[in-house]
mmCIF file with all atom_site columns, C-alpha atoms in Angstrom:
data_model
loop_
_atom_site.group_PDB
_atom_site.id
_atom_site.type_symbol
_atom_site.label_atom_id
_atom_site.label_alt_id
_atom_site.label_comp_id
_atom_site.label_asym_id
_atom_site.label_entity_id
_atom_site.label_seq_id
_atom_site.pdbx_PDB_ins_code
_atom_site.Cartn_x
_atom_site.Cartn_y
_atom_site.Cartn_z
_atom_site.occupancy
_atom_site.B_iso_or_equiv
_atom_site.pdbx_formal_charge
_atom_site.auth_seq_id
_atom_site.auth_comp_id
_atom_site.auth_asym_id
_atom_site.auth_atom_id
_atom_site.pdbx_PDB_model_num
ATOM 1   C CA . UNK E 1 1   ? -96.540  -48.464 -129.384 1.00 64.00 ? 204 UNK E CA 1
ATOM 2   C CA . UNK E 1 2   ? -97.331  -44.866 -128.398 1.00 82.00 ? 205 UNK E CA 1
ATOM 3   C CA . UNK E 1 3   ? -96.037  -43.286 -125.212 1.00 85.00 ? 206 UNK E CA 1
ATOM 4   C CA . UNK E 1 4   ? -96.903  -40.259 -123.118 1.00 85.00 ? 207 UNK E CA 1
ATOM 5   C CA . UNK E 1 5   ? -95.044  -38.625 -120.225 1.00 88.00 ? 208 UNK E CA 1
ATOM 6   C CA . UNK E 1 6   ? -97.117  -36.768 -117.654 1.00 89.00 ? 209 UNK E CA 1
ATOM 7   C CA . UNK E 1 7   ? -97.055  -35.619 -114.026 1.00 89.00 ? 210 UNK E CA 1
ATOM 8   C CA . UNK E 1 8   ? -98.738  -38.039 -111.629 1.00 91.00 ? 211 UNK E CA 1
ATOM 9   C CA . UNK E 1 9   ? -99.398  -37.857 -107.898 1.00 90.00 ? 212 UNK E CA 1
ATOM 10  C CA . UNK E 1 10  ? -98.149  -41.151 -106.453 1.00 88.00 ? 213 UNK E CA 1
ATOM 11  C CA . UNK E 1 11  ? -97.809  -42.363 -102.882 1.00 83.00 ? 214 UNK E CA 1
ATOM 12  C CA . UNK E 1 12  ? -94.455  -42.195 -101.167 1.00 82.00 ? 215 UNK E CA 1
ATOM 13  C CA . UNK E 1 13  ? -93.100  -45.639 -100.343 1.00 79.00 ? 216 UNK E CA 1
ATOM 14  C CA . UNK E 1 14  ? -91.226  -46.347 -97.135  1.00 80.00 ? 217 UNK E CA 1
ATOM 15  C CA . UNK E 1 15  ? -87.695  -47.324 -98.118  1.00 81.00 ? 218 UNK E CA 1
ATOM 16  C CA . UNK E 1 16  ? -85.204  -49.598 -96.403  1.00 85.00 ? 219 UNK E CA 1
ATOM 17  C CA . UNK E 1 17  ? -83.434  -46.689 -94.670  1.00 86.00 ? 220 UNK E CA 1
ATOM 18  C CA . UNK E 1 18  ? -86.688  -45.587 -93.052  1.00 84.00 ? 221 UNK E CA 1
ATOM 19  C CA . UNK E 1 19  ? -87.522  -49.124 -91.963  1.00 87.00 ? 222 UNK E CA 1
ATOM 20  C CA . UNK E 1 20  ? -84.023  -49.597 -90.570  1.00 89.00 ? 223 UNK E CA 1
ATOM 21  C CA . UNK E 1 21  ? -84.322  -46.396 -88.524  1.00 88.00 ? 224 UNK E CA 1
ATOM 22  C CA . UNK E 1 22  ? -87.424  -47.843 -86.870  1.00 88.00 ? 225 UNK E CA 1
ATOM 23  C CA . UNK E 1 23  ? -86.254  -51.434 -86.478  1.00 91.00 ? 226 UNK E CA 1
ATOM 24  C CA . UNK E 1 24  ? -83.051  -50.667 -84.551  1.00 92.00 ? 227 UNK E CA 1
ATOM 25  C CA . UNK E 1 25  ? -84.829  -49.325 -81.413  1.00 91.00 ? 228 UNK E CA 1
ATOM 26  C CA . UNK E 1 26  ? -87.460  -52.061 -81.670  1.00 91.00 ? 229 UNK E CA 1
ATOM 27  C CA . UNK E 1 27  ? -84.840  -54.818 -81.870  1.00 92.00 ? 230 UNK E CA 1
ATOM 28  C CA . UNK E 1 28  ? -82.873  -53.283 -78.995  1.00 91.00 ? 231 UNK E CA 1
ATOM 29  C CA . UNK E 1 29  ? -86.051  -53.153 -76.908  1.00 90.00 ? 232 UNK E CA 1
ATOM 30  C CA . UNK E 1 30  ? -86.886  -56.796 -77.639  1.00 90.00 ? 233 UNK E CA 1
ATOM 31  C CA . UNK E 1 31  ? -83.360  -57.962 -76.728  1.00 91.00 ? 234 UNK E CA 1
ATOM 32  C CA . UNK E 1 32  ? -83.513  -56.058 -73.434  1.00 88.00 ? 235 UNK E CA 1
ATOM 33  C CA . UNK E 1 33  ? -86.991  -57.452 -72.701  1.00 88.00 ? 236 UNK E CA 1
ATOM 34  C CA . UNK E 1 34  ? -85.865  -61.039 -73.329  1.00 89.00 ? 237 UNK E CA 1
ATOM 35  C CA . UNK E 1 35  ? -82.717  -60.495 -71.235  1.00 87.00 ? 238 UNK E CA 1
ATOM 36  C CA . UNK E 1 36  ? -84.771  -59.123 -68.334  1.00 85.00 ? 239 UNK E CA 1
ATOM 37  C CA . UNK E 1 37  ? -87.128  -62.113 -68.566  1.00 84.00 ? 240 UNK E CA 1
ATOM 38  C CA . UNK E 1 38  ? -84.143  -64.474 -68.399  1.00 86.00 ? 241 UNK E CA 1
ATOM 39  C CA . UNK E 1 39  ? -82.646  -62.556 -65.445  1.00 84.00 ? 242 UNK E CA 1
ATOM 40  C CA . UNK E 1 40  ? -85.979  -62.803 -63.648  1.00 81.00 ? 243 UNK E CA 1
ATOM 41  C CA . UNK E 1 41  ? -85.139  -66.435 -62.830  1.00 83.00 ? 244 UNK E CA 1
ATOM 42  C CA . UNK E 1 42  ? -81.984  -65.392 -60.954  1.00 84.00 ? 245 UNK E CA 1
ATOM 43  C CA . UNK E 1 43  ? -82.840  -62.167 -59.124  1.00 83.00 ? 246 UNK E CA 1
ATOM 44  C CA . UNK E 1 44  ? -86.052  -60.410 -58.073  1.00 80.00 ? 247 UNK E CA 1
ATOM 45  C CA . UNK E 1 45  ? -84.404  -57.058 -58.930  1.00 81.00 ? 248 UNK E CA 1
ATOM 46  C CA . UNK E 1 46  ? -84.986  -57.934 -62.597  1.00 81.00 ? 249 UNK E CA 1
ATOM 47  C CA . UNK E 1 47  ? -88.707  -57.176 -62.126  1.00 84.00 ? 250 UNK E CA 1
ATOM 48  C CA . UNK E 1 48  ? -87.888  -53.468 -61.809  1.00 85.00 ? 251 UNK E CA 1
ATOM 49  C CA . UNK E 1 49  ? -85.629  -53.589 -64.867  1.00 84.00 ? 252 UNK E CA 1
ATOM 50  C CA . UNK E 1 50  ? -88.286  -55.499 -66.822  1.00 84.00 ? 253 UNK E CA 1
ATOM 51  C CA . UNK E 1 51  ? -90.918  -52.899 -65.866  1.00 87.00 ? 254 UNK E CA 1
ATOM 52  C CA . UNK E 1 52  ? -88.654  -50.053 -67.046  1.00 87.00 ? 255 UNK E CA 1
ATOM 53  C CA . UNK E 1 53  ? -87.923  -51.848 -70.305  1.00 86.00 ? 256 UNK E CA 1
ATOM 54  C CA . UNK E 1 54  ? -91.639  -52.542 -70.780  1.00 86.00 ? 257 UNK E CA 1
ATOM 55  C CA . UNK E 1 55  ? -92.486  -48.851 -70.302  1.00 91.00 ? 258 UNK E CA 1
ATOM 56  C CA . UNK E 1 56  ? -89.748  -47.932 -72.812  1.00 88.00 ? 259 UNK E CA 1
ATOM 57  C CA . UNK E 1 57  ? -92.003  -49.213 -75.623  1.00 89.00 ? 260 UNK E CA 1
ATOM 58  C CA . UNK E 1 58  ? -94.091  -46.015 -75.344  1.00 92.00 ? 261 UNK E CA 1
ATOM 59  C CA . UNK E 1 59  ? -91.401  -43.646 -76.708  1.00 92.00 ? 262 UNK E CA 1
ATOM 60  C CA . UNK E 1 60  ? -90.565  -46.230 -79.368  1.00 91.00 ? 263 UNK E CA 1
ATOM 61  C CA . UNK E 1 61  ? -94.205  -46.184 -80.518  1.00 92.00 ? 264 UNK E CA 1
ATOM 62  C CA . UNK E 1 62  ? -94.183  -42.361 -80.574  1.00 94.00 ? 265 UNK E CA 1
ATOM 63  C CA . UNK E 1 63  ? -90.958  -42.486 -82.634  1.00 92.00 ? 266 UNK E CA 1
ATOM 64  C CA . UNK E 1 64  ? -92.578  -44.928 -85.100  1.00 91.00 ? 267 UNK E CA 1
ATOM 65  C CA . UNK E 1 65  ? -95.571  -42.593 -85.386  1.00 92.00 ? 268 UNK E CA 1
ATOM 66  C CA . UNK E 1 66  ? -93.308  -39.650 -86.269  1.00 92.00 ? 269 UNK E CA 1
ATOM 67  C CA . UNK E 1 67  ? -91.259  -41.816 -88.635  1.00 90.00 ? 270 UNK E CA 1
ATOM 68  C CA . UNK E 1 68  ? -94.305  -42.997 -90.595  1.00 89.00 ? 271 UNK E CA 1
ATOM 69  C CA . UNK E 1 69  ? -96.193  -39.655 -90.614  1.00 89.00 ? 272 UNK E CA 1
ATOM 70  C CA . UNK E 1 70  ? -94.927  -38.628 -94.104  1.00 87.00 ? 273 UNK E CA 1
ATOM 71  C CA . UNK E 1 71  ? -96.333  -41.887 -95.514  1.00 85.00 ? 274 UNK E CA 1
ATOM 72  C CA . UNK E 1 72  ? -99.914  -41.305 -94.252  1.00 85.00 ? 275 UNK E CA 1
ATOM 73  C CA . UNK E 1 73  ? -102.623 -38.840 -95.231  1.00 81.00 ? 276 UNK E CA 1
ATOM 74  C CA . UNK E 1 74  ? -102.390 -36.076 -97.801  1.00 79.00 ? 277 UNK E CA 1
ATOM 75  C CA . UNK E 1 75  ? -98.648  -35.649 -97.208  1.00 79.00 ? 278 UNK E CA 1
ATOM 76  C CA . UNK E 1 76  ? -98.071  -39.169 -98.511  1.00 85.00 ? 279 UNK E CA 1
ATOM 77  C CA . UNK E 1 77  ? -98.403  -38.095 -102.144 1.00 86.00 ? 280 UNK E CA 1
ATOM 78  C CA . UNK E 1 78  ? -95.576  -36.748 -104.279 1.00 89.00 ? 281 UNK E CA 1
ATOM 79  C CA . UNK E 1 79  ? -95.564  -35.604 -107.906 1.00 91.00 ? 282 UNK E CA 1
ATOM 80  C CA . UNK E 1 80  ? -93.501  -37.647 -110.368 1.00 90.00 ? 283 UNK E CA 1
ATOM 81  C CA . UNK E 1 81  ? -92.994  -37.749 -114.088 1.00 92.00 ? 284 UNK E CA 1
ATOM 82  C CA . UNK E 1 82  ? -94.238  -41.123 -115.342 1.00 90.00 ? 285 UNK E CA 1
ATOM 83  C CA . UNK E 1 83  ? -93.959  -42.599 -118.838 1.00 91.00 ? 286 UNK E CA 1
ATOM 84  C CA . UNK E 1 84  ? -97.095  -44.427 -120.016 1.00 92.00 ? 287 UNK E CA 1
ATOM 85  C CA . UNK E 1 85  ? -97.144  -46.775 -123.026 1.00 91.00 ? 288 UNK E CA 1
ATOM 86  C CA . UNK E 1 86  ? -100.100 -48.102 -125.012 1.00 91.00 ? 289 UNK E CA 1
ATOM 87  C CA . UNK E 1 87  ? -100.031 -51.639 -126.442 1.00 90.00 ? 290 UNK E CA 1
ATOM 88  C CA . UNK E 1 88  ? -103.070 -53.279 -128.017 1.00 87.00 ? 291 UNK E CA 1
ATOM 89  C CA . UNK E 1 89  ? -105.488 -50.769 -126.502 1.00 85.00 ? 292 UNK E CA 1
ATOM 90  C CA . UNK E 1 90  ? -104.136 -51.239 -122.938 1.00 89.00 ? 293 UNK E CA 1
ATOM 91  C CA . UNK E 1 91  ? -102.129 -48.759 -120.852 1.00 91.00 ? 294 UNK E CA 1
ATOM 92  C CA . UNK E 1 92  ? -98.796  -49.795 -119.304 1.00 91.00 ? 295 UNK E CA 1
ATOM 93  C CA . UNK E 1 93  ? -96.052  -48.277 -117.181 1.00 89.00 ? 296 UNK E CA 1
ATOM 94  C CA . UNK E 1 94  ? -92.879  -50.230 -116.385 1.00 88.00 ? 297 UNK E CA 1
ATOM 95  C CA . UNK E 1 95  ? -94.527  -53.347 -117.887 1.00 88.00 ? 298 UNK E CA 1
ATOM 96  C CA . UNK E 1 96  ? -97.442  -53.051 -115.417 1.00 90.00 ? 299 UNK E CA 1
ATOM 97  C CA . UNK E 1 97  ? -100.900 -53.116 -117.019 1.00 90.00 ? 300 UNK E CA 1
ATOM 98  C CA . UNK E 1 98  ? -103.066 -50.317 -115.629 1.00 91.00 ? 301 UNK E CA 1
ATOM 99  C CA . UNK E 1 99  ? -106.781 -49.752 -115.113 1.00 90.00 ? 302 UNK E CA 1
ATOM 100 C CA . UNK E 1 100 ? -107.981 -46.222 -115.893 1.00 91.00 ? 303 UNK E CA 1
ATOM 101 C CA . UNK E 1 101 ? -110.858 -44.383 -114.231 1.00 91.00 ? 304 UNK E CA 1
ATOM 102 C CA . UNK E 1 102 ? -112.017 -40.876 -115.205 1.00 89.00 ? 305 UNK E CA 1
ATOM 103 C CA . UNK E 1 103 ? -113.686 -38.621 -112.618 1.00 87.00 ? 306 UNK E CA 1
ATOM 104 C CA . UNK E 1 104 ? -115.553 -35.865 -114.469 1.00 84.00 ? 307 UNK E CA 1
ATOM 105 C CA . UNK E 1 105 ? -116.424 -33.866 -111.332 1.00 84.00 ? 308 UNK E CA 1
ATOM 106 C CA . UNK E 1 106 ? -112.799 -33.498 -110.174 1.00 84.00 ? 309 UNK E CA 1
ATOM 107 C CA . UNK E 1 107 ? -111.293 -33.603 -113.688 1.00 85.00 ? 310 UNK E CA 1
ATOM 108 C CA . UNK E 1 108 ? -108.831 -36.256 -112.581 1.00 90.00 ? 311 UNK E CA 1
ATOM 109 C CA . UNK E 1 109 ? -107.710 -39.645 -113.883 1.00 91.00 ? 312 UNK E CA 1
ATOM 110 C CA . UNK E 1 110 ? -106.944 -42.543 -111.539 1.00 90.00 ? 313 UNK E CA 1
ATOM 111 C CA . UNK E 1 111 ? -104.501 -45.077 -112.941 1.00 91.00 ? 314 UNK E CA 1
ATOM 112 C CA . UNK E 1 112 ? -103.810 -48.163 -110.883 1.00 89.00 ? 315 UNK E CA 1
ATOM 113 C CA . UNK E 1 113 ? -102.991 -51.838 -110.888 1.00 88.00 ? 316 UNK E CA 1
ATOM 114 C CA . UNK E 1 114 ? -104.698 -53.496 -107.945 1.00 85.00 ? 317 UNK E CA 1
ATOM 115 C CA . UNK E 1 115 ? -105.696 -57.128 -107.643 1.00 85.00 ? 318 UNK E CA 1
ATOM 116 C CA . UNK E 1 116 ? -106.870 -59.582 -104.993 1.00 86.00 ? 319 UNK E CA 1
ATOM 117 C CA . UNK E 1 117 ? -104.088 -61.952 -103.938 1.00 86.00 ? 320 UNK E CA 1
ATOM 118 C CA . UNK E 1 118 ? -105.298 -65.250 -102.487 1.00 85.00 ? 321 UNK E CA 1
ATOM 119 C CA . UNK E 1 119 ? -102.441 -67.612 -101.649 1.00 81.00 ? 322 UNK E CA 1
ATOM 120 C CA . UNK E 1 120 ? -104.875 -70.337 -100.598 1.00 81.00 ? 323 UNK E CA 1
ATOM 121 C CA . UNK E 1 121 ? -108.290 -71.274 -101.936 1.00 79.00 ? 324 UNK E CA 1
ATOM 122 C CA . UNK E 1 122 ? -110.359 -70.497 -98.828  1.00 81.00 ? 325 UNK E CA 1
ATOM 123 C CA . UNK E 1 123 ? -108.632 -67.314 -97.651  1.00 79.00 ? 326 UNK E CA 1
ATOM 124 C CA . UNK E 1 124 ? -110.253 -63.895 -97.885  1.00 84.00 ? 327 UNK E CA 1
ATOM 125 C CA . UNK E 1 125 ? -107.231 -62.500 -99.695  1.00 83.00 ? 328 UNK E CA 1
ATOM 126 C CA . UNK E 1 126 ? -105.286 -59.267 -99.669  1.00 84.00 ? 329 UNK E CA 1
ATOM 127 C CA . UNK E 1 127 ? -105.542 -56.391 -102.125 1.00 83.00 ? 330 UNK E CA 1
ATOM 128 C CA . UNK E 1 128 ? -102.113 -55.802 -103.672 1.00 83.00 ? 331 UNK E CA 1
ATOM 129 C CA . UNK E 1 129 ? -101.356 -52.570 -105.517 1.00 83.00 ? 332 UNK E CA 1
ATOM 130 C CA . UNK E 1 130 ? -98.324  -52.447 -107.790 1.00 84.00 ? 333 UNK E CA 1
ATOM 131 C CA . UNK E 1 131 ? -98.932  -48.896 -109.035 1.00 87.00 ? 334 UNK E CA 1
ATOM 132 C CA . UNK E 1 132 ? -101.458 -46.186 -108.175 1.00 87.00 ? 335 UNK E CA 1
ATOM 133 C CA . UNK E 1 133 ? -101.484 -42.574 -109.217 1.00 90.00 ? 336 UNK E CA 1
ATOM 134 C CA . UNK E 1 134 ? -103.765 -39.615 -109.784 1.00 91.00 ? 337 UNK E CA 1
ATOM 135 C CA . UNK E 1 135 ? -103.428 -37.329 -112.785 1.00 92.00 ? 338 UNK E CA 1
ATOM 136 C CA . UNK E 1 136 ? -104.996 -33.963 -111.999 1.00 90.00 ? 339 UNK E CA 1
ATOM 137 C CA . UNK E 1 137 ? -105.551 -30.684 -113.812 1.00 86.00 ? 340 UNK E CA 1
ATOM 138 C CA . UNK E 1 138 ? -103.927 -29.311 -115.948 1.00 88.00 ? 341 UNK E CA 1
ATOM 139 C CA . UNK E 1 139 ? -102.536 -32.667 -117.113 1.00 90.00 ? 342 UNK E CA 1
ATOM 140 C CA . UNK E 1 140 ? -105.759 -34.741 -116.990 1.00 89.00 ? 343 UNK E CA 1
ATOM 141 C CA . UNK E 1 141 ? -107.402 -33.369 -120.152 1.00 88.00 ? 344 UNK E CA 1
ATOM 142 C CA . UNK E 1 142 ? -104.254 -33.863 -122.252 1.00 89.00 ? 345 UNK E CA 1
ATOM 143 C CA . UNK E 1 143 ? -103.890 -37.393 -120.877 1.00 90.00 ? 346 UNK E CA 1
ATOM 144 C CA . UNK E 1 144 ? -107.522 -38.212 -121.704 1.00 90.00 ? 347 UNK E CA 1
ATOM 145 C CA . UNK E 1 145 ? -106.953 -36.910 -125.235 1.00 89.00 ? 348 UNK E CA 1
ATOM 146 C CA . UNK E 1 146 ? -103.918 -39.234 -125.510 1.00 90.00 ? 349 UNK E CA 1
ATOM 147 C CA . UNK E 1 147 ? -106.038 -42.191 -124.342 1.00 89.00 ? 350 UNK E CA 1
ATOM 148 C CA . UNK E 1 148 ? -108.853 -41.452 -126.828 1.00 89.00 ? 351 UNK E CA 1
ATOM 149 C CA . UNK E 1 149 ? -106.378 -41.125 -129.720 1.00 89.00 ? 352 UNK E CA 1
ATOM 150 C CA . UNK E 1 150 ? -105.020 -44.595 -128.891 1.00 88.00 ? 353 UNK E CA 1
ATOM 151 C CA . UNK E 1 151 ? -108.481 -46.105 -128.275 1.00 87.00 ? 354 UNK E CA 1
ATOM 152 C CA . UNK E 1 152 ? -107.791 -47.084 -124.667 1.00 88.00 ? 355 UNK E CA 1
ATOM 153 C CA . UNK E 1 153 ? -110.849 -48.126 -122.655 1.00 87.00 ? 356 UNK E CA 1
ATOM 154 C CA . UNK E 1 154 ? -111.584 -45.814 -119.687 1.00 87.00 ? 357 UNK E CA 1
ATOM 155 C CA . UNK E 1 155 ? -114.151 -46.292 -116.904 1.00 85.00 ? 358 UNK E CA 1
ATOM 156 C CA . UNK E 1 156 ? -116.226 -43.178 -116.166 1.00 82.00 ? 359 UNK E CA 1
ATOM 157 C CA . UNK E 1 157 ? -116.673 -43.056 -112.380 1.00 75.00 ? 360 UNK E CA 1
ATOM 158 C CA . UNK E 1 158 ? -119.784 -40.872 -112.563 1.00 73.00 ? 361 UNK E CA 1
ATOM 159 C CA . UNK E 1 159 ? -121.815 -43.022 -114.954 1.00 75.00 ? 362 UNK E CA 1
ATOM 160 C CA . UNK E 1 160 ? -120.101 -46.387 -114.458 1.00 73.00 ? 363 UNK E CA 1
ATOM 161 C CA . UNK E 1 161 ? -119.816 -46.839 -118.231 1.00 73.00 ? 364 UNK E CA 1
ATOM 162 C CA . UNK E 1 162 ? -116.760 -47.560 -120.308 1.00 76.00 ? 365 UNK E CA 1
ATOM 163 C CA . UNK E 1 163 ? -115.811 -44.737 -122.666 1.00 75.00 ? 366 UNK E CA 1
#
């Protein structure tokens, strides 16, 4: 089993702390909204409170937008050192089997593990990605050399052929 360590651009993943920062205001808003709906049965003044609480969702949405901004777009990628292993002509990282695609025009290698998850027979399904990363210059050529030495099958994006 041969291994190679290289620098890969991977997407940032929203952690529990980030989710918690966003859920606290959302949960507080929902509790206040439910309380104002309950109070509506007892006093007409609750309509004003309910309207104010309803409008309060706007700053919460703006806060969520700012909170999730680092996880969208070009800023959502970070460089990490990843260890790749080759077993039986297949590429693995952390026991995840990876598909490899080579883009000759950009001199980059896309490594990913994506599959269609269908919990029920007649559903459309959801694409689930367990790992996705881009290996760019100057690391891509060395990584391709490592793959060829270990006879790993690579899909050429430009021609559509396996190399």
